[in-house]
Amino acid sequence: MTHLLSVFFFIIFQTLAVLHRAHGYGNAHTCRSYCGNLTVDYPFAIQSGCGHSGYRDLLFCINDVLMLHISSGSYRVLDIDYAYESLTLDDPHMSTCSSIVFGNRGNGFVVERWREPYLNPTPDNVFMLLGCTVESPLFQGFPGKHLPCRNVSGMGCEEYYGCPGWNVIGPKKLGLVYGSGPPDCCAVSFEAIKAINLTKLGCQGYSSAYSLAPLRVAGPHGWSYGIRVKYSVEGSDSFCKACEATGGSCGYDVNDFSSLCMCGKGNSTTNCDSSVHSASRRRTWSLMDAITGLVGCVAVWKLSTTLGL
């Protein structure tokens, strides 16, 4: 009987130890998610409280399709390049080389003011604005031949006019200047106008292409169509590195958006090192320890009752 009691105690304590470790702070990457074939990791997240607060309420996984939502609309995320800190987005109403879309249906690209420090199209991304009116802000203050239209990273309207999609549009006003009518296509960089809002710009459509330097593709047929967006995290990422180094996942407080380290059993305002706790983390550990102790006491009491001890 004594031997049986010892074995039973051993099993109980081993089980409790495993449970304790499973709920410990060493639960790395608790915020990492997957949507279709894309990995969603810091600074992004699709769970509230995970990732960087500057990217909260940005990505959504819908039927295994990762979508990005900003003030100008929703875009499908084709790729997240964590090494080069960039996203590749697709707007279904954006023109390409094979299809020119008019009718002011495209999203363009406009981010909320508070997101601007974190999220902007890359410098080598060209936006080709199509069918803009004479009254468009693009052409105001640019008399004569001094239009804002430019080539960006070797891509521009002169080449784009060679796309087969233009064959169904009709004559192209290539070379016309402000005063006699704007061109059907005006290529600009995002930095030049800060926002691609088709309604405010008085344009009927747009196309976007980017360069995968140092690879240069001859002709618009080989351009990469889509919106290439550069993302960044303001300030130092030392907090996140320290958090991940101690087994945590980087997140934020949903109330005040301050940085938090997600440690499995609780959150820390520093990291998951057991020698450094935040108040919220200490409370979580105390509650877990109390539950563990209670379970142990109940198990021992039940065994004693059964054996008549």
PDB file of C-alpha atoms in Angstrom:
ATOM      1  CA  MET A   1       0.000   0.000   0.000  1.00  0.00           C
ATOM      2  CA  THR A   2       2.828   2.386   0.874  1.00  0.00           C
ATOM      3  CA  HIS A   3       4.507   1.619  -2.456  1.00  0.00           C
ATOM      4  CA  LEU A   4       1.242   2.244  -4.362  1.00  0.00           C
ATOM      5  CA  LEU A   5       0.790   5.568  -2.559  1.00  0.00           C
ATOM      6  CA  SER A   6       4.336   6.647  -3.455  1.00  0.00           C
ATOM      7  CA  VAL A   7       3.831   5.798  -7.132  1.00  0.00           C
ATOM      8  CA  PHE A   8       0.568   7.706  -7.206  1.00  0.00           C
ATOM      9  CA  PHE A   9       2.138  10.789  -5.622  1.00  0.00           C
ATOM     10  CA  PHE A  10       4.966  10.606  -8.144  1.00  0.00           C
ATOM     11  CA  ILE A  11       2.530  10.541 -11.086  1.00  0.00           C
ATOM     12  CA  ILE A  12       0.554  13.477  -9.683  1.00  0.00           C
ATOM     13  CA  PHE A  13       3.594  15.667  -9.158  1.00  0.00           C
ATOM     14  CA  GLN A  14       5.060  14.806 -12.572  1.00  0.00           C
ATOM     15  CA  THR A  15       1.773  15.712 -14.251  1.00  0.00           C
ATOM     16  CA  LEU A  16       1.534  18.988 -12.357  1.00  0.00           C
ATOM     17  CA  ALA A  17       5.128  19.820 -13.301  1.00  0.00           C
ATOM     18  CA  VAL A  18       4.385  19.249 -16.993  1.00  0.00           C
ATOM     19  CA  LEU A  19       1.289  21.452 -16.805  1.00  0.00           C
ATOM     20  CA  HIS A  20       3.255  24.135 -15.010  1.00  0.00           C
ATOM     21  CA  ARG A  21       5.924  24.170 -17.719  1.00  0.00           C
ATOM     22  CA  ALA A  22       3.310  24.152 -20.483  1.00  0.00           C
ATOM     23  CA  HIS A  23       1.862  27.363 -19.077  1.00  0.00           C
ATOM     24  CA  GLY A  24       5.278  28.877 -18.455  1.00  0.00           C
ATOM     25  CA  TYR A  25       6.779  31.879 -20.177  1.00  0.00           C
ATOM     26  CA  GLY A  26       8.779  29.818 -22.644  1.00  0.00           C
ATOM     27  CA  ASN A  27       5.909  29.641 -25.104  1.00  0.00           C
ATOM     28  CA  ALA A  28       7.669  31.289 -28.044  1.00  0.00           C
ATOM     29  CA  HIS A  29       5.828  32.766 -31.031  1.00  0.00           C
ATOM     30  CA  THR A  30       2.357  32.630 -29.478  1.00  0.00           C
ATOM     31  CA  CYS A  31       1.388  35.468 -31.824  1.00  0.00           C
ATOM     32  CA  ARG A  32       2.665  33.894 -35.033  1.00  0.00           C
ATOM     33  CA  SER A  33      -0.178  32.998 -37.384  1.00  0.00           C
ATOM     34  CA  TYR A  34      -0.722  31.630 -40.861  1.00  0.00           C
ATOM     35  CA  CYS A  35      -3.226  32.658 -43.532  1.00  0.00           C
ATOM     36  CA  GLY A  36      -3.208  30.480 -46.608  1.00  0.00           C
ATOM     37  CA  ASN A  37       0.455  30.137 -47.579  1.00  0.00           C
ATOM     38  CA  LEU A  38       1.543  33.358 -45.834  1.00  0.00           C
ATOM     39  CA  THR A  39       3.175  33.605 -42.423  1.00  0.00           C
ATOM     40  CA  VAL A  40       1.896  36.481 -40.307  1.00  0.00           C
ATOM     41  CA  ASP A  41       4.556  37.499 -37.793  1.00  0.00           C
ATOM     42  CA  TYR A  42       5.785  40.621 -35.989  1.00  0.00           C
ATOM     43  CA  PRO A  43       5.208  43.486 -36.607  1.00  0.00           C
ATOM     44  CA  PHE A  44       1.983  42.171 -38.162  1.00  0.00           C
ATOM     45  CA  ALA A  45      -0.734  40.094 -36.564  1.00  0.00           C
ATOM     46  CA  ILE A  46      -4.303  38.967 -37.098  1.00  0.00           C
ATOM     47  CA  GLN A  47      -4.984  38.587 -33.347  1.00  0.00           C
ATOM     48  CA  SER A  48      -5.824  41.574 -31.198  1.00  0.00           C
ATOM     49  CA  GLY A  49      -2.955  42.603 -28.917  1.00  0.00           C
ATOM     50  CA  CYS A  50      -0.281  40.885 -31.016  1.00  0.00           C
ATOM     51  CA  GLY A  51       2.324  42.559 -33.222  1.00  0.00           C
ATOM     52  CA  HIS A  52       3.143  46.265 -33.264  1.00  0.00           C
ATOM     53  CA  SER A  53       0.406  48.721 -32.339  1.00  0.00           C
ATOM     54  CA  GLY A  54       1.093  50.703 -35.527  1.00  0.00           C
ATOM     55  CA  TYR A  55      -0.272  47.753 -37.518  1.00  0.00           C
ATOM     56  CA  ARG A  56      -3.337  47.009 -35.406  1.00  0.00           C
ATOM     57  CA  ASP A  57      -6.602  46.374 -37.271  1.00  0.00           C
ATOM     58  CA  LEU A  58      -4.674  46.184 -40.532  1.00  0.00           C
ATOM     59  CA  LEU A  59      -4.583  42.527 -41.652  1.00  0.00           C
ATOM     60  CA  PHE A  60      -7.523  40.128 -41.812  1.00  0.00           C
ATOM     61  CA  CYS A  61      -7.608  36.472 -42.858  1.00  0.00           C
ATOM     62  CA  ILE A  62     -10.762  35.781 -44.869  1.00  0.00           C
ATOM     63  CA  ASN A  63     -11.232  32.252 -46.256  1.00  0.00           C
ATOM     64  CA  ASP A  64      -7.440  31.726 -46.171  1.00  0.00           C
ATOM     65  CA  VAL A  65      -6.877  34.969 -48.092  1.00  0.00           C
ATOM     66  CA  LEU A  66      -4.855  37.638 -46.299  1.00  0.00           C
ATOM     67  CA  MET A  67      -6.342  41.105 -46.784  1.00  0.00           C
ATOM     68  CA  LEU A  68      -4.945  44.529 -45.848  1.00  0.00           C
ATOM     69  CA  HIS A  69      -7.459  47.259 -45.052  1.00  0.00           C
ATOM     70  CA  ILE A  70      -6.656  50.991 -44.983  1.00  0.00           C
ATOM     71  CA  SER A  71      -8.715  54.114 -45.558  1.00  0.00           C
ATOM     72  CA  SER A  72      -8.577  53.841 -49.369  1.00  0.00           C
ATOM     73  CA  GLY A  73      -9.881  50.271 -49.435  1.00  0.00           C
ATOM     74  CA  SER A  74      -8.992  46.584 -49.147  1.00  0.00           C
ATOM     75  CA  TYR A  75      -6.107  44.858 -50.920  1.00  0.00           C
ATOM     76  CA  ARG A  76      -5.054  41.256 -51.214  1.00  0.00           C
ATOM     77  CA  VAL A  77      -1.629  40.623 -49.681  1.00  0.00           C
ATOM     78  CA  LEU A  78       0.393  38.622 -52.201  1.00  0.00           C
ATOM     79  CA  ASP A  79       3.620  38.497 -50.217  1.00  0.00           C
ATOM     80  CA  ILE A  80       5.282  39.652 -46.990  1.00  0.00           C
ATOM     81  CA  ASP A  81       9.065  39.940 -47.263  1.00  0.00           C
ATOM     82  CA  TYR A  82      10.348  40.141 -43.698  1.00  0.00           C
ATOM     83  CA  ALA A  83      13.990  40.352 -44.796  1.00  0.00           C
ATOM     84  CA  TYR A  84      13.403  43.483 -46.903  1.00  0.00           C
ATOM     85  CA  GLU A  85      10.487  44.752 -44.785  1.00  0.00           C
ATOM     86  CA  SER A  86       7.962  45.026 -47.600  1.00  0.00           C
ATOM     87  CA  LEU A  87       4.506  43.862 -48.622  1.00  0.00           C
ATOM     88  CA  THR A  88       3.167  43.256 -52.114  1.00  0.00           C
ATOM     89  CA  LEU A  89      -0.486  44.190 -52.567  1.00  0.00           C
ATOM     90  CA  ASP A  90      -3.041  43.649 -55.308  1.00  0.00           C
ATOM     91  CA  ASP A  91      -5.995  45.896 -56.157  1.00  0.00           C
ATOM     92  CA  PRO A  92      -8.457  43.962 -58.364  1.00  0.00           C
ATOM     93  CA  HIS A  93      -9.563  47.184 -60.101  1.00  0.00           C
ATOM     94  CA  MET A  94      -6.060  48.316 -60.949  1.00  0.00           C
ATOM     95  CA  SER A  95      -4.989  48.447 -64.602  1.00  0.00           C
ATOM     96  CA  THR A  96      -2.238  46.150 -65.872  1.00  0.00           C
ATOM     97  CA  CYS A  97      -0.549  45.805 -69.243  1.00  0.00           C
ATOM     98  CA  SER A  98      -3.301  43.586 -70.632  1.00  0.00           C
ATOM     99  CA  SER A  99      -6.281  45.425 -69.143  1.00  0.00           C
ATOM    100  CA  ILE A 100      -6.904  49.183 -68.820  1.00  0.00           C
ATOM    101  CA  VAL A 101      -9.628  49.850 -66.260  1.00  0.00           C
ATOM    102  CA  PHE A 102     -11.446  53.201 -66.272  1.00  0.00           C
ATOM    103  CA  GLY A 103     -14.520  54.228 -64.312  1.00  0.00           C
ATOM    104  CA  ASN A 104     -12.861  55.416 -61.079  1.00  0.00           C
ATOM    105  CA  ARG A 105     -13.217  51.968 -59.497  1.00  0.00           C
ATOM    106  CA  GLY A 106      -9.664  51.443 -58.277  1.00  0.00           C
ATOM    107  CA  ASN A 107      -8.672  51.929 -54.656  1.00  0.00           C
ATOM    108  CA  GLY A 108      -5.557  53.978 -55.256  1.00  0.00           C
ATOM    109  CA  PHE A 109      -3.496  54.151 -52.078  1.00  0.00           C
ATOM    110  CA  VAL A 110      -4.161  56.361 -49.063  1.00  0.00           C
ATOM    111  CA  VAL A 111      -3.113  55.471 -45.511  1.00  0.00           C
ATOM    112  CA  GLU A 112      -4.405  56.978 -42.285  1.00  0.00           C
ATOM    113  CA  ARG A 113      -2.278  59.844 -41.022  1.00  0.00           C
ATOM    114  CA  TRP A 114      -1.219  57.960 -37.899  1.00  0.00           C
ATOM    115  CA  ARG A 115      -0.003  55.041 -40.049  1.00  0.00           C
ATOM    116  CA  GLU A 116       2.129  57.186 -42.357  1.00  0.00           C
ATOM    117  CA  PRO A 117       5.326  56.776 -40.286  1.00  0.00           C
ATOM    118  CA  TYR A 118       5.018  53.000 -40.634  1.00  0.00           C
ATOM    119  CA  LEU A 119       3.595  52.273 -44.083  1.00  0.00           C
ATOM    120  CA  ASN A 120       4.333  53.816 -47.509  1.00  0.00           C
ATOM    121  CA  PRO A 121       4.910  52.599 -51.084  1.00  0.00           C
ATOM    122  CA  THR A 122       8.558  51.996 -51.928  1.00  0.00           C
ATOM    123  CA  PRO A 123      10.534  54.680 -53.844  1.00  0.00           C
ATOM    124  CA  ASP A 124      10.775  52.403 -56.900  1.00  0.00           C
ATOM    125  CA  ASN A 125       6.981  51.961 -57.120  1.00  0.00           C
ATOM    126  CA  VAL A 126       5.479  53.949 -59.990  1.00  0.00           C
ATOM    127  CA  PHE A 127       1.816  54.989 -60.059  1.00  0.00           C
ATOM    128  CA  MET A 128       0.435  55.672 -63.535  1.00  0.00           C
ATOM    129  CA  LEU A 129      -2.696  57.804 -63.250  1.00  0.00           C
ATOM    130  CA  LEU A 130      -5.094  57.374 -66.139  1.00  0.00           C
ATOM    131  CA  GLY A 131      -7.749  59.602 -67.712  1.00  0.00           C
ATOM    132  CA  CYS A 132      -7.228  62.593 -65.413  1.00  0.00           C
ATOM    133  CA  THR A 133      -9.151  65.799 -66.114  1.00  0.00           C
ATOM    134  CA  VAL A 134      -7.645  69.181 -66.914  1.00  0.00           C
ATOM    135  CA  GLU A 135      -8.861  70.368 -63.536  1.00  0.00           C
ATOM    136  CA  SER A 136      -6.904  67.644 -61.734  1.00  0.00           C
ATOM    137  CA  PRO A 137      -4.611  68.931 -58.954  1.00  0.00           C
ATOM    138  CA  LEU A 138      -1.871  67.078 -60.812  1.00  0.00           C
ATOM    139  CA  PHE A 139      -1.758  69.771 -63.449  1.00  0.00           C
ATOM    140  CA  GLN A 140      -2.395  72.853 -61.359  1.00  0.00           C
ATOM    141  CA  GLY A 141       0.638  75.130 -61.092  1.00  0.00           C
ATOM    142  CA  PHE A 142       2.414  73.295 -63.920  1.00  0.00           C
ATOM    143  CA  PRO A 143       1.905  75.401 -67.069  1.00  0.00           C
ATOM    144  CA  GLY A 144       3.232  74.429 -70.443  1.00  0.00           C
ATOM    145  CA  LYS A 145       5.418  71.351 -70.575  1.00  0.00           C
ATOM    146  CA  HIS A 146       6.236  71.356 -66.886  1.00  0.00           C
ATOM    147  CA  LEU A 147       3.963  68.484 -65.915  1.00  0.00           C
ATOM    148  CA  PRO A 148       4.646  66.414 -62.770  1.00  0.00           C
ATOM    149  CA  CYS A 149       4.647  63.219 -64.849  1.00  0.00           C
ATOM    150  CA  ARG A 150       7.976  61.391 -64.582  1.00  0.00           C
ATOM    151  CA  ASN A 151       9.573  58.018 -65.125  1.00  0.00           C
ATOM    152  CA  VAL A 152      10.201  56.143 -61.875  1.00  0.00           C
ATOM    153  CA  SER A 153      12.982  53.536 -61.823  1.00  0.00           C
ATOM    154  CA  GLY A 154      12.875  53.291 -65.609  1.00  0.00           C
ATOM    155  CA  MET A 155       9.083  52.836 -65.724  1.00  0.00           C
ATOM    156  CA  GLY A 156       6.680  55.411 -67.132  1.00  0.00           C
ATOM    157  CA  CYS A 157       3.818  56.179 -69.483  1.00  0.00           C
ATOM    158  CA  GLU A 158       5.885  56.246 -72.672  1.00  0.00           C
ATOM    159  CA  GLU A 159       6.554  52.533 -72.237  1.00  0.00           C
ATOM    160  CA  TYR A 160       3.117  51.820 -70.770  1.00  0.00           C
ATOM    161  CA  TYR A 161       1.392  53.140 -73.892  1.00  0.00           C
ATOM    162  CA  GLY A 162       2.867  50.134 -75.707  1.00  0.00           C
ATOM    163  CA  CYS A 163       0.706  47.708 -73.707  1.00  0.00           C
ATOM    164  CA  PRO A 164      -2.030  45.835 -75.640  1.00  0.00           C
ATOM    165  CA  GLY A 165      -4.620  47.023 -73.132  1.00  0.00           C
ATOM    166  CA  TRP A 166      -4.564  50.449 -74.799  1.00  0.00           C
ATOM    167  CA  ASN A 167      -5.737  49.026 -78.147  1.00  0.00           C
ATOM    168  CA  VAL A 168      -9.381  49.123 -77.025  1.00  0.00           C
ATOM    169  CA  ILE A 169      -9.123  52.615 -75.488  1.00  0.00           C
ATOM    170  CA  GLY A 170      -8.567  54.567 -78.698  1.00  0.00           C
ATOM    171  CA  PRO A 171      -6.123  57.363 -79.546  1.00  0.00           C
ATOM    172  CA  LYS A 172      -3.657  58.287 -76.839  1.00  0.00           C
ATOM    173  CA  LYS A 173      -2.950  61.922 -76.107  1.00  0.00           C
ATOM    174  CA  LEU A 174       0.729  61.295 -75.730  1.00  0.00           C
ATOM    175  CA  GLY A 175       2.723  64.503 -75.601  1.00  0.00           C
ATOM    176  CA  LEU A 176      -0.183  66.865 -75.014  1.00  0.00           C
ATOM    177  CA  VAL A 177       0.470  69.433 -72.336  1.00  0.00           C
ATOM    178  CA  TYR A 178      -1.588  71.389 -69.853  1.00  0.00           C
ATOM    179  CA  GLY A 179      -3.581  73.981 -71.770  1.00  0.00           C
ATOM    180  CA  SER A 180      -4.382  71.756 -74.731  1.00  0.00           C
ATOM    181  CA  GLY A 181      -5.401  68.727 -72.701  1.00  0.00           C
ATOM    182  CA  PRO A 182      -3.556  66.446 -70.306  1.00  0.00           C
ATOM    183  CA  PRO A 183      -2.108  63.092 -71.396  1.00  0.00           C
ATOM    184  CA  ASP A 184      -4.148  59.958 -70.820  1.00  0.00           C
ATOM    185  CA  CYS A 185      -1.391  58.694 -68.537  1.00  0.00           C
ATOM    186  CA  CYS A 186       0.690  60.525 -65.964  1.00  0.00           C
ATOM    187  CA  ALA A 187       3.335  58.562 -64.029  1.00  0.00           C
ATOM    188  CA  VAL A 188       4.288  59.779 -60.556  1.00  0.00           C
ATOM    189  CA  SER A 189       6.023  58.500 -57.458  1.00  0.00           C
ATOM    190  CA  PHE A 190       4.064  58.256 -54.225  1.00  0.00           C
ATOM    191  CA  GLU A 191       6.505  60.626 -52.565  1.00  0.00           C
ATOM    192  CA  ALA A 192       5.600  63.339 -55.100  1.00  0.00           C
ATOM    193  CA  ILE A 193       1.904  63.541 -54.155  1.00  0.00           C
ATOM    194  CA  LYS A 194       1.686  61.598 -50.835  1.00  0.00           C
ATOM    195  CA  ALA A 195      -1.670  59.971 -51.669  1.00  0.00           C
ATOM    196  CA  ILE A 196      -3.297  58.226 -54.633  1.00  0.00           C
ATOM    197  CA  ASN A 197      -6.930  59.273 -54.307  1.00  0.00           C
ATOM    198  CA  LEU A 198      -8.587  58.919 -57.705  1.00  0.00           C
ATOM    199  CA  THR A 199     -11.599  61.038 -56.777  1.00  0.00           C
ATOM    200  CA  LYS A 200      -9.582  63.980 -55.461  1.00  0.00           C
ATOM    201  CA  LEU A 201      -7.107  63.734 -58.325  1.00  0.00           C
ATOM    202  CA  GLY A 202      -9.901  63.653 -60.903  1.00  0.00           C
ATOM    203  CA  CYS A 203      -8.611  60.454 -62.542  1.00  0.00           C
ATOM    204  CA  GLN A 204     -10.527  57.525 -64.042  1.00  0.00           C
ATOM    205  CA  GLY A 205      -8.089  54.762 -63.160  1.00  0.00           C
ATOM    206  CA  TYR A 206      -4.533  53.865 -62.312  1.00  0.00           C
ATOM    207  CA  SER A 207      -1.845  51.266 -62.674  1.00  0.00           C
ATOM    208  CA  SER A 208       1.013  50.496 -60.318  1.00  0.00           C
ATOM    209  CA  ALA A 209       4.257  48.679 -60.994  1.00  0.00           C
ATOM    210  CA  TYR A 210       7.464  48.178 -59.059  1.00  0.00           C
ATOM    211  CA  SER A 211      11.039  47.262 -59.805  1.00  0.00           C
ATOM    212  CA  LEU A 212      12.766  44.264 -58.261  1.00  0.00           C
ATOM    213  CA  ALA A 213      16.228  45.840 -58.411  1.00  0.00           C
ATOM    214  CA  PRO A 214      18.818  44.978 -59.538  1.00  0.00           C
ATOM    215  CA  LEU A 215      16.704  42.960 -61.985  1.00  0.00           C
ATOM    216  CA  ARG A 216      15.600  45.182 -64.876  1.00  0.00           C
ATOM    217  CA  VAL A 217      12.908  43.908 -67.219  1.00  0.00           C
ATOM    218  CA  ALA A 218      12.701  45.429 -70.676  1.00  0.00           C
ATOM    219  CA  GLY A 219       9.227  46.658 -71.520  1.00  0.00           C
ATOM    220  CA  PRO A 220       5.935  46.931 -69.627  1.00  0.00           C
ATOM    221  CA  HIS A 221       4.996  43.332 -70.437  1.00  0.00           C
ATOM    222  CA  GLY A 222       7.561  42.169 -67.916  1.00  0.00           C
ATOM    223  CA  TRP A 223       6.900  44.717 -65.178  1.00  0.00           C
ATOM    224  CA  SER A 224       5.728  43.519 -61.784  1.00  0.00           C
ATOM    225  CA  TYR A 225       2.220  44.922 -61.345  1.00  0.00           C
ATOM    226  CA  GLY A 226       0.939  45.609 -57.855  1.00  0.00           C
ATOM    227  CA  ILE A 227       1.742  47.964 -54.993  1.00  0.00           C
ATOM    228  CA  ARG A 228       5.044  47.401 -53.234  1.00  0.00           C
ATOM    229  CA  VAL A 229       4.821  48.853 -49.727  1.00  0.00           C
ATOM    230  CA  LYS A 230       7.695  49.470 -47.344  1.00  0.00           C
ATOM    231  CA  TYR A 231       6.954  49.024 -43.661  1.00  0.00           C
ATOM    232  CA  SER A 232       8.972  50.048 -40.627  1.00  0.00           C
ATOM    233  CA  VAL A 233       8.775  50.178 -36.839  1.00  0.00           C
ATOM    234  CA  GLU A 234       9.343  53.547 -35.241  1.00  0.00           C
ATOM    235  CA  GLY A 235      12.085  53.743 -32.630  1.00  0.00           C
ATOM    236  CA  SER A 236      14.278  50.913 -31.390  1.00  0.00           C
ATOM    237  CA  ASP A 237      13.187  47.294 -31.609  1.00  0.00           C
ATOM    238  CA  SER A 238      15.346  46.357 -28.608  1.00  0.00           C
ATOM    239  CA  PHE A 239      12.217  45.710 -26.530  1.00  0.00           C
ATOM    240  CA  CYS A 240      10.935  43.149 -29.015  1.00  0.00           C
ATOM    241  CA  LYS A 241      14.337  41.480 -29.351  1.00  0.00           C
ATOM    242  CA  ALA A 242      14.615  41.144 -25.565  1.00  0.00           C
ATOM    243  CA  CYS A 243      11.084  39.758 -25.429  1.00  0.00           C
ATOM    244  CA  GLU A 244      11.710  37.123 -28.104  1.00  0.00           C
ATOM    245  CA  ALA A 245      15.119  36.238 -26.619  1.00  0.00           C
ATOM    246  CA  THR A 246      13.355  35.184 -23.409  1.00  0.00           C
ATOM    247  CA  GLY A 247      10.724  33.110 -25.214  1.00  0.00           C
ATOM    248  CA  GLY A 248       7.967  35.696 -25.582  1.00  0.00           C
ATOM    249  CA  SER A 249       6.012  37.231 -28.432  1.00  0.00           C
ATOM    250  CA  CYS A 250       5.868  40.968 -29.055  1.00  0.00           C
ATOM    251  CA  GLY A 251       2.505  42.639 -28.570  1.00  0.00           C
ATOM    252  CA  TYR A 252       0.788  45.687 -27.157  1.00  0.00           C
ATOM    253  CA  ASP A 253      -1.765  46.722 -24.570  1.00  0.00           C
ATOM    254  CA  VAL A 254      -5.166  47.037 -26.287  1.00  0.00           C
ATOM    255  CA  ASN A 255      -6.123  49.912 -23.978  1.00  0.00           C
ATOM    256  CA  ASP A 256      -3.187  52.301 -24.253  1.00  0.00           C
ATOM    257  CA  PHE A 257      -1.192  50.622 -27.104  1.00  0.00           C
ATOM    258  CA  SER A 258       1.975  50.426 -24.996  1.00  0.00           C
ATOM    259  CA  SER A 259       4.405  47.584 -25.759  1.00  0.00           C
ATOM    260  CA  LEU A 260       3.919  44.247 -24.025  1.00  0.00           C
ATOM    261  CA  CYS A 261       5.802  40.974 -24.035  1.00  0.00           C
ATOM    262  CA  MET A 262       3.387  38.026 -24.351  1.00  0.00           C
ATOM    263  CA  CYS A 263       4.781  35.352 -22.050  1.00  0.00           C
ATOM    264  CA  GLY A 264       2.287  32.510 -22.250  1.00  0.00           C
ATOM    265  CA  LYS A 265       1.207  32.745 -18.604  1.00  0.00           C
ATOM    266  CA  GLY A 266       0.834  36.517 -18.685  1.00  0.00           C
ATOM    267  CA  ASN A 267       2.132  39.757 -20.089  1.00  0.00           C
ATOM    268  CA  SER A 268       5.267  41.631 -19.120  1.00  0.00           C
ATOM    269  CA  THR A 269       6.256  45.244 -19.633  1.00  0.00           C
ATOM    270  CA  THR A 270       9.887  44.129 -19.899  1.00  0.00           C
ATOM    271  CA  ASN A 271      10.537  40.528 -20.966  1.00  0.00           C
ATOM    272  CA  CYS A 272       9.819  36.953 -19.957  1.00  0.00           C
ATOM    273  CA  ASP A 273      12.893  36.515 -17.750  1.00  0.00           C
ATOM    274  CA  SER A 274      11.692  35.063 -14.459  1.00  0.00           C
ATOM    275  CA  SER A 275      13.823  37.561 -12.556  1.00  0.00           C
ATOM    276  CA  VAL A 276      12.003  40.564 -14.062  1.00  0.00           C
ATOM    277  CA  HIS A 277       8.220  40.696 -13.760  1.00  0.00           C
ATOM    278  CA  SER A 278       5.564  43.250 -14.299  1.00  0.00           C
ATOM    279  CA  ALA A 279       2.693  43.540 -11.837  1.00  0.00           C
ATOM    280  CA  SER A 280       0.264  41.854 -14.223  1.00  0.00           C
ATOM    281  CA  ARG A 281       2.686  38.960 -14.732  1.00  0.00           C
ATOM    282  CA  ARG A 282       3.148  38.447 -10.984  1.00  0.00           C
ATOM    283  CA  ARG A 283      -0.607  38.279 -10.477  1.00  0.00           C
ATOM    284  CA  THR A 284      -0.930  35.661 -13.215  1.00  0.00           C
ATOM    285  CA  TRP A 285       1.822  33.510 -11.715  1.00  0.00           C
ATOM    286  CA  SER A 286       0.232  33.709  -8.241  1.00  0.00           C
ATOM    287  CA  LEU A 287      -3.148  32.613  -9.560  1.00  0.00           C
ATOM    288  CA  MET A 288      -1.639  29.713 -11.489  1.00  0.00           C
ATOM    289  CA  ASP A 289       0.368  28.567  -8.479  1.00  0.00           C
ATOM    290  CA  ALA A 290      -2.770  28.660  -6.315  1.00  0.00           C
ATOM    291  CA  ILE A 291      -4.701  26.544  -8.821  1.00  0.00           C
ATOM    292  CA  THR A 292      -1.848  24.053  -9.079  1.00  0.00           C
ATOM    293  CA  GLY A 293      -1.654  23.745  -5.306  1.00  0.00           C
ATOM    294  CA  LEU A 294      -5.406  23.290  -4.996  1.00  0.00           C
ATOM    295  CA  VAL A 295      -5.454  20.519  -7.591  1.00  0.00           C
ATOM    296  CA  GLY A 296      -2.643  18.763  -5.744  1.00  0.00           C
ATOM    297  CA  CYS A 297      -4.414  18.981  -2.386  1.00  0.00           C
ATOM    298  CA  VAL A 298      -7.680  17.659  -3.814  1.00  0.00           C
ATOM    299  CA  ALA A 299      -5.872  14.717  -5.426  1.00  0.00           C
ATOM    300  CA  VAL A 300      -4.132  13.810  -2.177  1.00  0.00           C
ATOM    301  CA  TRP A 301      -7.379  14.103  -0.183  1.00  0.00           C
ATOM    302  CA  LYS A 302      -9.279  11.894  -2.637  1.00  0.00           C
ATOM    303  CA  LEU A 303      -6.554   9.253  -2.514  1.00  0.00           C
ATOM    304  CA  SER A 304      -6.506   9.294   1.294  1.00  0.00           C
ATOM    305  CA  THR A 305     -10.271   8.899   1.412  1.00  0.00           C
ATOM    306  CA  THR A 306     -10.215   5.992  -1.027  1.00  0.00           C
ATOM    307  CA  LEU A 307      -7.501   4.130   0.850  1.00  0.00           C
ATOM    308  CA  GLY A 308      -9.015   4.887   4.232  1.00  0.00           C
ATOM    309  CA  LEU A 309      -5.907   6.710   5.479  1.00  0.00           C
TER     310      LEU A 309
END
